[in-house]
mmCIF file of C-alpha atoms in Angstrom:
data_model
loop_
_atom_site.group_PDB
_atom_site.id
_atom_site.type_symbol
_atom_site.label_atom_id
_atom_site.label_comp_id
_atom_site.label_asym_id
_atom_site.label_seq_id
_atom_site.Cartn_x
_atom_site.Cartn_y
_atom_site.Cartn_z
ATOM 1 C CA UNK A 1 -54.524 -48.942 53.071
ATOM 2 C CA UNK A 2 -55.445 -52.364 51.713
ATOM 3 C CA UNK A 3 -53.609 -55.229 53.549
ATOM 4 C CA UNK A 4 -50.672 -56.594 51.602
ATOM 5 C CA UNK A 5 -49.577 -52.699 51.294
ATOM 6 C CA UNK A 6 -47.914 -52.233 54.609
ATOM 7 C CA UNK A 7 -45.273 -50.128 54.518
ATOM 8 C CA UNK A 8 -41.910 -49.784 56.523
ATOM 9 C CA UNK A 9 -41.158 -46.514 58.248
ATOM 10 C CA UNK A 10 -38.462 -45.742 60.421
ATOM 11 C CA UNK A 11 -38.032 -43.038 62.932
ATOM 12 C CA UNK A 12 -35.234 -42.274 64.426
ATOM 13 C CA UNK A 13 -35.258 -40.730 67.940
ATOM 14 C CA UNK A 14 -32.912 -37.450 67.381
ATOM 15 C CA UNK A 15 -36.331 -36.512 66.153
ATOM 16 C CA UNK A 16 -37.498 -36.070 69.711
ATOM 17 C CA UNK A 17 -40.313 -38.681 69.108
ATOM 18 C CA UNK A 18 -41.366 -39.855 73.317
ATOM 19 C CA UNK A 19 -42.916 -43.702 73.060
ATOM 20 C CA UNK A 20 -45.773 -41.952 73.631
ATOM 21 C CA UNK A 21 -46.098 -40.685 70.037
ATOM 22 C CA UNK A 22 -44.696 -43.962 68.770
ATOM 23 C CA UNK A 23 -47.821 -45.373 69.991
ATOM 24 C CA UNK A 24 -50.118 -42.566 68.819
ATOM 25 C CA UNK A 25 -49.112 -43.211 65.387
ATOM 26 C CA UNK A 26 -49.278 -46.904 65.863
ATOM 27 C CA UNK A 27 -52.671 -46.681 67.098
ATOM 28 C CA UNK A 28 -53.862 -43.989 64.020
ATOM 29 C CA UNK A 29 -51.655 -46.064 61.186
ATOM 30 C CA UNK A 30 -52.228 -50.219 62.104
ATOM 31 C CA UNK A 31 -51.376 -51.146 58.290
ATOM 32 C CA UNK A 32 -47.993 -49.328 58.553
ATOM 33 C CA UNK A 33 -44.663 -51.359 59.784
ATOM 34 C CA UNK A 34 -43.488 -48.485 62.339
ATOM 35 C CA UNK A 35 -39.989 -49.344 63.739
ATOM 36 C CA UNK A 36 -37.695 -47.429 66.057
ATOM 37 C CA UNK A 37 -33.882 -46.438 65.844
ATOM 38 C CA UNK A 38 -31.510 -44.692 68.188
ATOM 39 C CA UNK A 39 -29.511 -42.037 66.323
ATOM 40 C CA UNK A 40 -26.406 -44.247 65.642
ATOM 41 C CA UNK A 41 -25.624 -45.952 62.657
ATOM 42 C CA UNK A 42 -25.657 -49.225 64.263
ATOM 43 C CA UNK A 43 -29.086 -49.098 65.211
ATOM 44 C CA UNK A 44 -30.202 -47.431 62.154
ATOM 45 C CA UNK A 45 -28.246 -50.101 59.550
ATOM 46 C CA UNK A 46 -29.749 -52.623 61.544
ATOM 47 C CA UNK A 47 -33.084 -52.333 60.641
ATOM 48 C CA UNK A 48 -32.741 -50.287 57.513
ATOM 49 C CA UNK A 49 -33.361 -52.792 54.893
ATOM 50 C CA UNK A 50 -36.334 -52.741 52.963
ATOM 51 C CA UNK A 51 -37.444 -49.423 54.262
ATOM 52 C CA UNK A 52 -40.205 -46.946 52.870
ATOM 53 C CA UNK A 53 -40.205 -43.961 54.924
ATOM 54 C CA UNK A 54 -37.102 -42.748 56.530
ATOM 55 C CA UNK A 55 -37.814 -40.093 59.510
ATOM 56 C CA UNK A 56 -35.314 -37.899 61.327
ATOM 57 C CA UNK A 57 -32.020 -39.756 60.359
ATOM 58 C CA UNK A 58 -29.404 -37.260 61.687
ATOM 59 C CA UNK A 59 -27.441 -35.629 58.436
ATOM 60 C CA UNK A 60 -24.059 -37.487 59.632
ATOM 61 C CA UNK A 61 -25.855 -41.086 59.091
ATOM 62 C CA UNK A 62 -27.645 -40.218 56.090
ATOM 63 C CA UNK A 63 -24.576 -41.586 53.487
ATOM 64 C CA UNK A 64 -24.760 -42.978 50.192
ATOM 65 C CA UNK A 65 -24.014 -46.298 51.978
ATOM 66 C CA UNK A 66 -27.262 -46.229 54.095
ATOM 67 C CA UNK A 67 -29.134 -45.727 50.461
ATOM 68 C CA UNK A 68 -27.339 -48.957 49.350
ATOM 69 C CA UNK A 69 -28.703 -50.534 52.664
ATOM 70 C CA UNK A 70 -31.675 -49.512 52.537
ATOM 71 C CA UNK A 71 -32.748 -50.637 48.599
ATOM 72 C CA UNK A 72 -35.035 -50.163 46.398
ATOM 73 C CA UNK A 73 -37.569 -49.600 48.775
ATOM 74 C CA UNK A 74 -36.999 -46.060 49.830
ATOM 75 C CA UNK A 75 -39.502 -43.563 48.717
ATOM 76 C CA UNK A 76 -39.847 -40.694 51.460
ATOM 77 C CA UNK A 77 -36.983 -39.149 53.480
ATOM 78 C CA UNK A 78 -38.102 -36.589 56.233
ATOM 79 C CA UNK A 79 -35.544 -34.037 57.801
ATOM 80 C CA UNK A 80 -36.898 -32.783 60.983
ATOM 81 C CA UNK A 81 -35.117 -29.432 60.228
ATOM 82 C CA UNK A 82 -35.209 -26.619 57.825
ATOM 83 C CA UNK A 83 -31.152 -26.299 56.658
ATOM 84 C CA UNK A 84 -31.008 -29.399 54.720
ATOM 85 C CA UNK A 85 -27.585 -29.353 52.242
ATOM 86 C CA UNK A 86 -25.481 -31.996 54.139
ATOM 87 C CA UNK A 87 -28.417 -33.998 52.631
ATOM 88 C CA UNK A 88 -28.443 -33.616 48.944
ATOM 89 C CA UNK A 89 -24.672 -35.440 48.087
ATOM 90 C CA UNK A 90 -26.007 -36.804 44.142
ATOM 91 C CA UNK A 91 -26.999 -40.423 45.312
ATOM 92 C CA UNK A 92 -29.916 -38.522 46.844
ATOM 93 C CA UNK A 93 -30.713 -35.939 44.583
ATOM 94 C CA UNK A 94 -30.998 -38.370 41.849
ATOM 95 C CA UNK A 95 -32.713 -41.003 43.988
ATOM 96 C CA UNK A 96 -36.906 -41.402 43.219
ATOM 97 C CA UNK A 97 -37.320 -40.950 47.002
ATOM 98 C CA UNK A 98 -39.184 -38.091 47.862
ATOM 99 C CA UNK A 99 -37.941 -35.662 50.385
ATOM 100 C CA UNK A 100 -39.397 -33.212 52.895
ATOM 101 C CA UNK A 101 -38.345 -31.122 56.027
ATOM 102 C CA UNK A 102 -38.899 -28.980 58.750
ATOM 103 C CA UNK A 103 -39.342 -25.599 57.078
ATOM 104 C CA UNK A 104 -42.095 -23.402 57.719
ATOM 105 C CA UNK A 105 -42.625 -24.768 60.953
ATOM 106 C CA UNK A 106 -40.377 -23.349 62.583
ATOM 107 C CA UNK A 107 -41.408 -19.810 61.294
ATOM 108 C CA UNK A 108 -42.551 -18.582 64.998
ATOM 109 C CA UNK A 109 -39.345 -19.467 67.372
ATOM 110 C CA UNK A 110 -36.443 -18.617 64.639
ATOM 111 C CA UNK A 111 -38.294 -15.014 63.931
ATOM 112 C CA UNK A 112 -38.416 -14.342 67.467
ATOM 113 C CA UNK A 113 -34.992 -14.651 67.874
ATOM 114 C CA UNK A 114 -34.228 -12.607 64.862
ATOM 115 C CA UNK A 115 -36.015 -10.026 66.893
ATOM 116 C CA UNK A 116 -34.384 -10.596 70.186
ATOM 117 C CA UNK A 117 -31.039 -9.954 68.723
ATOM 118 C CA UNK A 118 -31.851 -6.997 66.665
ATOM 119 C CA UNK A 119 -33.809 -5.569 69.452
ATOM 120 C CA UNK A 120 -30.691 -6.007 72.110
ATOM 121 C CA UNK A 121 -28.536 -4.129 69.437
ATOM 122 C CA UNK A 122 -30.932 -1.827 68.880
ATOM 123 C CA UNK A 123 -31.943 -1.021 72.983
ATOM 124 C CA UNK A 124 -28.175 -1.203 73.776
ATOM 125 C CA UNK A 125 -28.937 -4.315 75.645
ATOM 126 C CA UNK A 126 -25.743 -6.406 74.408
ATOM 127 C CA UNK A 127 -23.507 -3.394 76.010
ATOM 128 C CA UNK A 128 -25.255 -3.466 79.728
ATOM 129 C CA UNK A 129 -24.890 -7.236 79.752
ATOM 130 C CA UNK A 130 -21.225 -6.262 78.957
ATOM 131 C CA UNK A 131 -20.946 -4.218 81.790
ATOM 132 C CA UNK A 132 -20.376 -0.808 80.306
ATOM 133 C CA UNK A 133 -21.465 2.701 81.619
ATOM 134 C CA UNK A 134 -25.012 4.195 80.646
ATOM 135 C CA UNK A 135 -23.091 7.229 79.866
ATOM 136 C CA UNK A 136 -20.232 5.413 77.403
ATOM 137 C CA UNK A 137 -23.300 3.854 74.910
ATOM 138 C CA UNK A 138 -24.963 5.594 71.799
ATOM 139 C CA UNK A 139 -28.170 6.492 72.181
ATOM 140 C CA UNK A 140 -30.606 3.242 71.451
ATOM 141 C CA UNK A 141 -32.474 3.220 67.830
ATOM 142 C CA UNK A 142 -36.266 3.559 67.364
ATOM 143 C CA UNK A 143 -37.425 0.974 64.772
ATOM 144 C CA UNK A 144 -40.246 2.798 63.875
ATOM 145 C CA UNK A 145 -40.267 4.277 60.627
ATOM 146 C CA UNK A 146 -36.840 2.552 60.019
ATOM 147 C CA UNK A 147 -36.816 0.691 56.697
ATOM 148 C CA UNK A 148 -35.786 -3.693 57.175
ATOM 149 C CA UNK A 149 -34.585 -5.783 54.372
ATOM 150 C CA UNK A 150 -35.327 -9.356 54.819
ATOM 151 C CA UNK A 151 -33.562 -11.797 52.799
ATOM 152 C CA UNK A 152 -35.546 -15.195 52.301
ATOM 153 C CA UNK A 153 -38.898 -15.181 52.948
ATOM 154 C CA UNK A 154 -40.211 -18.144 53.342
ATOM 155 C CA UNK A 155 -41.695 -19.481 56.775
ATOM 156 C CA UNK A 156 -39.135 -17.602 58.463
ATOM 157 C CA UNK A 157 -38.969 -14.420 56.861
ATOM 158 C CA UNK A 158 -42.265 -13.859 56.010
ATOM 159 C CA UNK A 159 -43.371 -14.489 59.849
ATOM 160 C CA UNK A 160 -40.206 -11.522 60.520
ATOM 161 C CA UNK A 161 -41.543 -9.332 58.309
ATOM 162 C CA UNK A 162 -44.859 -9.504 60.038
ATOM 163 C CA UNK A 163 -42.948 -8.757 63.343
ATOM 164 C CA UNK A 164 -40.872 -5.835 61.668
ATOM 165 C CA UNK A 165 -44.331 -4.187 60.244
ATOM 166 C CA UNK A 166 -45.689 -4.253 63.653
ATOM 167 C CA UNK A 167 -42.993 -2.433 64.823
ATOM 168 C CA UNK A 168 -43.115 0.463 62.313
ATOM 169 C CA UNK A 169 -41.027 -0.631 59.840
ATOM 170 C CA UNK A 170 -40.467 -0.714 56.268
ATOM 171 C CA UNK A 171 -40.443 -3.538 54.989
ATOM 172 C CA UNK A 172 -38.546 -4.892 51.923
ATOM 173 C CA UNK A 173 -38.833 -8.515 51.481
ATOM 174 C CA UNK A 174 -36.094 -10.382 48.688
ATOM 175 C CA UNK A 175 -36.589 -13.781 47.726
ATOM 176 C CA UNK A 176 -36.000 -15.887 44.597
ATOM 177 C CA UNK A 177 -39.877 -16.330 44.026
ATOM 178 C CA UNK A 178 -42.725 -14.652 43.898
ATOM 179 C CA UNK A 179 -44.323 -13.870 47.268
ATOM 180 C CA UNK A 180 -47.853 -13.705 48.438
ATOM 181 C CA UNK A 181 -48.715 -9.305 48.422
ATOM 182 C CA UNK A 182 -48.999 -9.488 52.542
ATOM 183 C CA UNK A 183 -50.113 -6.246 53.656
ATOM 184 C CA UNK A 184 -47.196 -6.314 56.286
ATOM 185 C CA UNK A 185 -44.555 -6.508 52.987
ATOM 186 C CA UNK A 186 -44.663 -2.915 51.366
ATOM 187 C CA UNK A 187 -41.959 -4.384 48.378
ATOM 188 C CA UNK A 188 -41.192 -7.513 46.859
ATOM 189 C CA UNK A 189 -37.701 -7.609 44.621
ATOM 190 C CA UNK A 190 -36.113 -10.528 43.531
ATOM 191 C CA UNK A 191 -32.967 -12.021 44.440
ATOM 192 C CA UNK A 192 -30.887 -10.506 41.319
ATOM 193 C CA UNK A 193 -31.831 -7.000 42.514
ATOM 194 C CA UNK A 194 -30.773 -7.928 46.165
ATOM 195 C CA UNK A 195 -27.830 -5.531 46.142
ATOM 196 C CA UNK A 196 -29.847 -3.006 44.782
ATOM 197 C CA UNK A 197 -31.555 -2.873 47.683
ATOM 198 C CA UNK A 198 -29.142 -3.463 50.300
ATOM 199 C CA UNK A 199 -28.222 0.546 50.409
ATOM 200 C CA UNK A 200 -32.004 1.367 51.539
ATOM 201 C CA UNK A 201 -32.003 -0.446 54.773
ATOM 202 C CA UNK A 202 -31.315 0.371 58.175
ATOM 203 C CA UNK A 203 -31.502 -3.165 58.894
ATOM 204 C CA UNK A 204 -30.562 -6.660 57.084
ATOM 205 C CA UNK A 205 -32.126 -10.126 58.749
ATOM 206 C CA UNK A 206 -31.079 -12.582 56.613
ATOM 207 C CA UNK A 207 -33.564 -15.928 56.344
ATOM 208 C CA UNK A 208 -32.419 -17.891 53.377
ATOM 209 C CA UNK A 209 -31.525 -21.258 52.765
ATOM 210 C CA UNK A 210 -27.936 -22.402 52.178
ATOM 211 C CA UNK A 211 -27.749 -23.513 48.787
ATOM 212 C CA UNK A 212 -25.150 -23.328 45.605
ATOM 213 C CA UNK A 213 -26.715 -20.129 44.597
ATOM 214 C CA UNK A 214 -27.340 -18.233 47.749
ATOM 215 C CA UNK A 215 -23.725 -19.224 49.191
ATOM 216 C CA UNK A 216 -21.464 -16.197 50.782
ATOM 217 C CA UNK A 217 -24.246 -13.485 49.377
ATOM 218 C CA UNK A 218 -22.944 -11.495 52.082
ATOM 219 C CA UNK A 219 -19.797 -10.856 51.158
ATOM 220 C CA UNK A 220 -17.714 -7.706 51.134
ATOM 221 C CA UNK A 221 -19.581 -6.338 48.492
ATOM 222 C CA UNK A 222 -22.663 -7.249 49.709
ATOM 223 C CA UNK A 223 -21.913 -5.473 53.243
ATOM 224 C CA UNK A 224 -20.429 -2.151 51.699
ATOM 225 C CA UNK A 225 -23.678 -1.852 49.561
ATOM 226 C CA UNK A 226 -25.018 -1.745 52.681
ATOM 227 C CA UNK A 227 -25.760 1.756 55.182
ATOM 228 C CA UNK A 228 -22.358 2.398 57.238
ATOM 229 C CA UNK A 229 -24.450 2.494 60.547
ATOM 230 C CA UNK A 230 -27.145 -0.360 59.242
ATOM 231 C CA UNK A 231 -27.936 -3.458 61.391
ATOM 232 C CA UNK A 232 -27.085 -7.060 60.347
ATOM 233 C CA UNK A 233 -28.349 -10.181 61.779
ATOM 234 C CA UNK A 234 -28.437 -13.681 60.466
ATOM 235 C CA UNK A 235 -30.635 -16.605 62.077
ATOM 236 C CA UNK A 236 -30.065 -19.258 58.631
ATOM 237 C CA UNK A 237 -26.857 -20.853 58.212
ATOM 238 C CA UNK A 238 -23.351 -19.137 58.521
ATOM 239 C CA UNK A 239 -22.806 -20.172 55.182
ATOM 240 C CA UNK A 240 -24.421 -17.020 53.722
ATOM 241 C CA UNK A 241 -21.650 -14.810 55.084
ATOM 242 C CA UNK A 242 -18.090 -15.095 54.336
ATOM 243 C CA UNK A 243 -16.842 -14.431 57.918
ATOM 244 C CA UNK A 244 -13.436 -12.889 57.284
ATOM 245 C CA UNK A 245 -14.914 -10.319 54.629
ATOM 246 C CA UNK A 246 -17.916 -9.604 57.830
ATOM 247 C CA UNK A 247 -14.613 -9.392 60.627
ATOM 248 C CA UNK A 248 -12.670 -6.873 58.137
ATOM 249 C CA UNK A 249 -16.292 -4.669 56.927
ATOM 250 C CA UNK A 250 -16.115 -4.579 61.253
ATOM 251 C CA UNK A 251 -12.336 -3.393 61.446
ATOM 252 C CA UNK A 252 -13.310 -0.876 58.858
ATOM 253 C CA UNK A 253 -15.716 0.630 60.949
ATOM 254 C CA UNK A 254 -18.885 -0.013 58.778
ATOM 255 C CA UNK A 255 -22.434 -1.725 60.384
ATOM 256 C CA UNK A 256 -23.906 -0.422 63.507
ATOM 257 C CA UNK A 257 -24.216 -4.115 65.427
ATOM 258 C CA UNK A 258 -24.150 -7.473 64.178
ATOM 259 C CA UNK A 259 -26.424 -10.200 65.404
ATOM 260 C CA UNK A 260 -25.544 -14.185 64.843
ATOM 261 C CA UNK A 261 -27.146 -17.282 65.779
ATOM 262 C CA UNK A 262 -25.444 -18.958 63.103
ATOM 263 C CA UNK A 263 -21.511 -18.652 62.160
ATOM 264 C CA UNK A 264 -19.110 -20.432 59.522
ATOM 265 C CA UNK A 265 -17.277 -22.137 60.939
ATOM 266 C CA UNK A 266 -19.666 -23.333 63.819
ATOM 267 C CA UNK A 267 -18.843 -22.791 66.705
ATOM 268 C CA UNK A 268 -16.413 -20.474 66.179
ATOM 269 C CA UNK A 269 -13.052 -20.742 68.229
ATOM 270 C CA UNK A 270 -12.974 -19.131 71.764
ATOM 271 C CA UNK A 271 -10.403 -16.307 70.495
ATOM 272 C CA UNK A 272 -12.056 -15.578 66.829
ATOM 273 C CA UNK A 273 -12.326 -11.212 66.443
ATOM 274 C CA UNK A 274 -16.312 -11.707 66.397
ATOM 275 C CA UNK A 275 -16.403 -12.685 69.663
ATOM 276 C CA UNK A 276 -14.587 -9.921 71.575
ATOM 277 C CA UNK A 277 -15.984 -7.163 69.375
ATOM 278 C CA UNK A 278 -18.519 -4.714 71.287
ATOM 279 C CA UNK A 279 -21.003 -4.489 68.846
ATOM 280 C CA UNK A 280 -21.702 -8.068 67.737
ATOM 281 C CA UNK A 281 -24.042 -10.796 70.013
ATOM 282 C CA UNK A 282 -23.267 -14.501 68.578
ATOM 283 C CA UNK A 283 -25.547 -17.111 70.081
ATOM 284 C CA UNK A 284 -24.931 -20.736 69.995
ATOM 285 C CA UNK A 285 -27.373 -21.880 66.920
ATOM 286 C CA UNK A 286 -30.296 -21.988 69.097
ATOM 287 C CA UNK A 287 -33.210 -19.872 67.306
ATOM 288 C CA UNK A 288 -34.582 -23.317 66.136
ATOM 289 C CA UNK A 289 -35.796 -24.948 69.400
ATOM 290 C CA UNK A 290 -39.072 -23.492 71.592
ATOM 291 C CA UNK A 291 -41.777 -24.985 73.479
ATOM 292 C CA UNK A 292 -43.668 -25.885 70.804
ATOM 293 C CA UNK A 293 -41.672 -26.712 67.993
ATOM 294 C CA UNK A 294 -41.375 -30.403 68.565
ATOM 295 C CA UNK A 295 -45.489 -30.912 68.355
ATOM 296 C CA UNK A 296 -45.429 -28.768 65.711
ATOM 297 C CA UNK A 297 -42.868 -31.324 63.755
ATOM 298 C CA UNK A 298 -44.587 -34.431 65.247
ATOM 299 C CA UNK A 299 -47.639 -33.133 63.708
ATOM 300 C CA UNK A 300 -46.212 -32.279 60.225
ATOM 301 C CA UNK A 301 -44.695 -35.818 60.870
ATOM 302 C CA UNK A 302 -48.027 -37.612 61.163
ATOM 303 C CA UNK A 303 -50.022 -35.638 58.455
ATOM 304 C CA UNK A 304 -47.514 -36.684 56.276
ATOM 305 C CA UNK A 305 -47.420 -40.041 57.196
ATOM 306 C CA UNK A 306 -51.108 -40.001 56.391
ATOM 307 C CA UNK A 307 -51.096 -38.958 53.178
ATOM 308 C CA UNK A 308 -47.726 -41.268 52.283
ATOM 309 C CA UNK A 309 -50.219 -44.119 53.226
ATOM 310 C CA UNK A 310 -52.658 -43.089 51.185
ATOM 311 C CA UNK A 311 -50.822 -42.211 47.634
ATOM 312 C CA UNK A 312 -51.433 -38.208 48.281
ATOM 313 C CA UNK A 313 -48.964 -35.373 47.716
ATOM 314 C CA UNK A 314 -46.754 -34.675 50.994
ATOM 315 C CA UNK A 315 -46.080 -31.410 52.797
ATOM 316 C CA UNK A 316 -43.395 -29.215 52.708
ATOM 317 C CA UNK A 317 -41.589 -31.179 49.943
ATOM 318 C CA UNK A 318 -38.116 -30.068 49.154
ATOM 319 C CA UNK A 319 -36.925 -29.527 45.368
ATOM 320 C CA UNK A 320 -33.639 -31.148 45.794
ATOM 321 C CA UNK A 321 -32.053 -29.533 43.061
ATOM 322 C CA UNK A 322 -33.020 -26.091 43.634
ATOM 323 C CA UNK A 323 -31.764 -27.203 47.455
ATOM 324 C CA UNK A 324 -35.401 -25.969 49.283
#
């Protein structure tokens, strides 16, 4: 950049940013304006005004109000994480500002854990941490030549469905888009034919983003569409499943196991019927974080911040009406 361009950008430290990347970018970027925040609002407020670039503002700061604060100025907003819908209230998804996440990124840990859970359902691993006899459990499942749908396939799914074909699988991948023709995806159906589908599968991982559309697909309907002894696990947001129509689906006997990292509400309360049910492993929303994932956001971070400075089209933007 020319000088008489700099430009303003704020990051916020709930983005995991040590001073020691602070300084990196300093060092790369000298005709940027980089200033630092704590996650609170009176830190962030503070130094808000006139702001280009906002980074990592946690969703419960990020009000209409800061907007006004901020002025005219604004013209990125990055969300370190993939689920971004406490985001887009109308003041933003009518504001110029472009906006960009965390998704894709995170492909490698959340898939994993997809696979962890299905895998301890599958391997009867949930019931010996539970204590019960050898004798008392069904026999485990074999994957191979089992047949997985995956819901959503975007960075998470598609790196899932990878996993699944490597296991023997059959994999049916359902997304509202068209999808590259992987070699590890043997069919590609759109998300109007999703229940279509849902009868095939011996296993369900769903991947998708929360938005208007994809709300509560899985739904009563949804899960009786499904195989009576099929495998569901969800590693998005608990927003895709209506959790009462899941519990009573349960009661009636129907699906094999249930894996959740992700519930509505979250957390749910200490006494809810998911939690003391045999066949169901809830973890505490934690497929997101690994060993790598925060370099892997500093550096989607940076590149970014590179090509903001220099007038070129930024990664992983998010169309914030389609709400992805």
């Amino acid at each position: 950049m020319r000088a008489g361009q700099t430009k303003k950008i704020m990051l916020v430290r709930s983005t995991g940013f040590p001073q020691k990347w602070v300084q990196e970018m300093e060092a790369a970027f000298p005709y940027a304006q980089f200033v630092v925040a704590d996650d609170n609002a009176e830190s962030i407020y503070s130094q808000a005004e006139g702001v280009h670039a906002l980074i990592g503002c946690p969703r419960s700061i990020f009000t209409p109000e800061l907007l006004v604060r901020i002025g005219e100025s604004l013209e990125w907003v990055h969300a370190g994480g993939a689920g971004i819908e406490e985001f887009l209230y109308p003041e933003f998804v009518h504001h110029r500002a472009a906006f960009t996440n965390g998704k894709i990124i995170q492909g490698p840990e959340v898939s994993d854990h997809a696979m962890a859970l299905l895998l301890s359902l599958t391997r009867n691993i949930h019931l010996v941490l539970r204590g019960k006899a050898p004798r008392s459990m069904p026999r485990p499942v074999e994957l191979r030549k089992k047949t997985a749908l995956v819901f959503g396939s975007g960075g998470i799914g598609l790196l899932l469905a990878e996993k699944l074909k490597a296991f023997g699988m059959y994999v049916i991948a359902v997304d509202d888009d068209y999808l590259p023709m992987a070699s590890f995806i043997d069919e590609i159906h759109l998300t109007e034919h999703f229940l279509k589908q849902l009868p095939r599968a011996d296993v369900v991982i769903c991947c998708c983003p929360n938005t208007e559309r994809s709300r509560f697909t899985f739904n009563e309907v949804a899960f009786k569409a499904m195989r009576q002894d099929a495998f569901f696990v969800n590693v998005s947001r608990g927003m895709l499943v209506k959790t009462d129509d899941l519990v009573k689906v349960l009661k009636e006997g129907r699906l094999r196991g249930v894996g959740l990292d992700v519930t509505e509400p979250e957390p749910l309360p200490e006494d809810h019927p998911l939690r003391s049910m045999d066949h169901v492993v809830i973890t505490p929303h934690i497929a997101g974080p690994s060993d790598h994932n925060r370099r892997r956001g500093f550096d989607l971070i940076r590149a970014n911040i590179e090509r903001f400075l220099a007038g070129m089209p930024l990664l992983n933007i998010v169309d914030k009406k389609r709400g992805y």
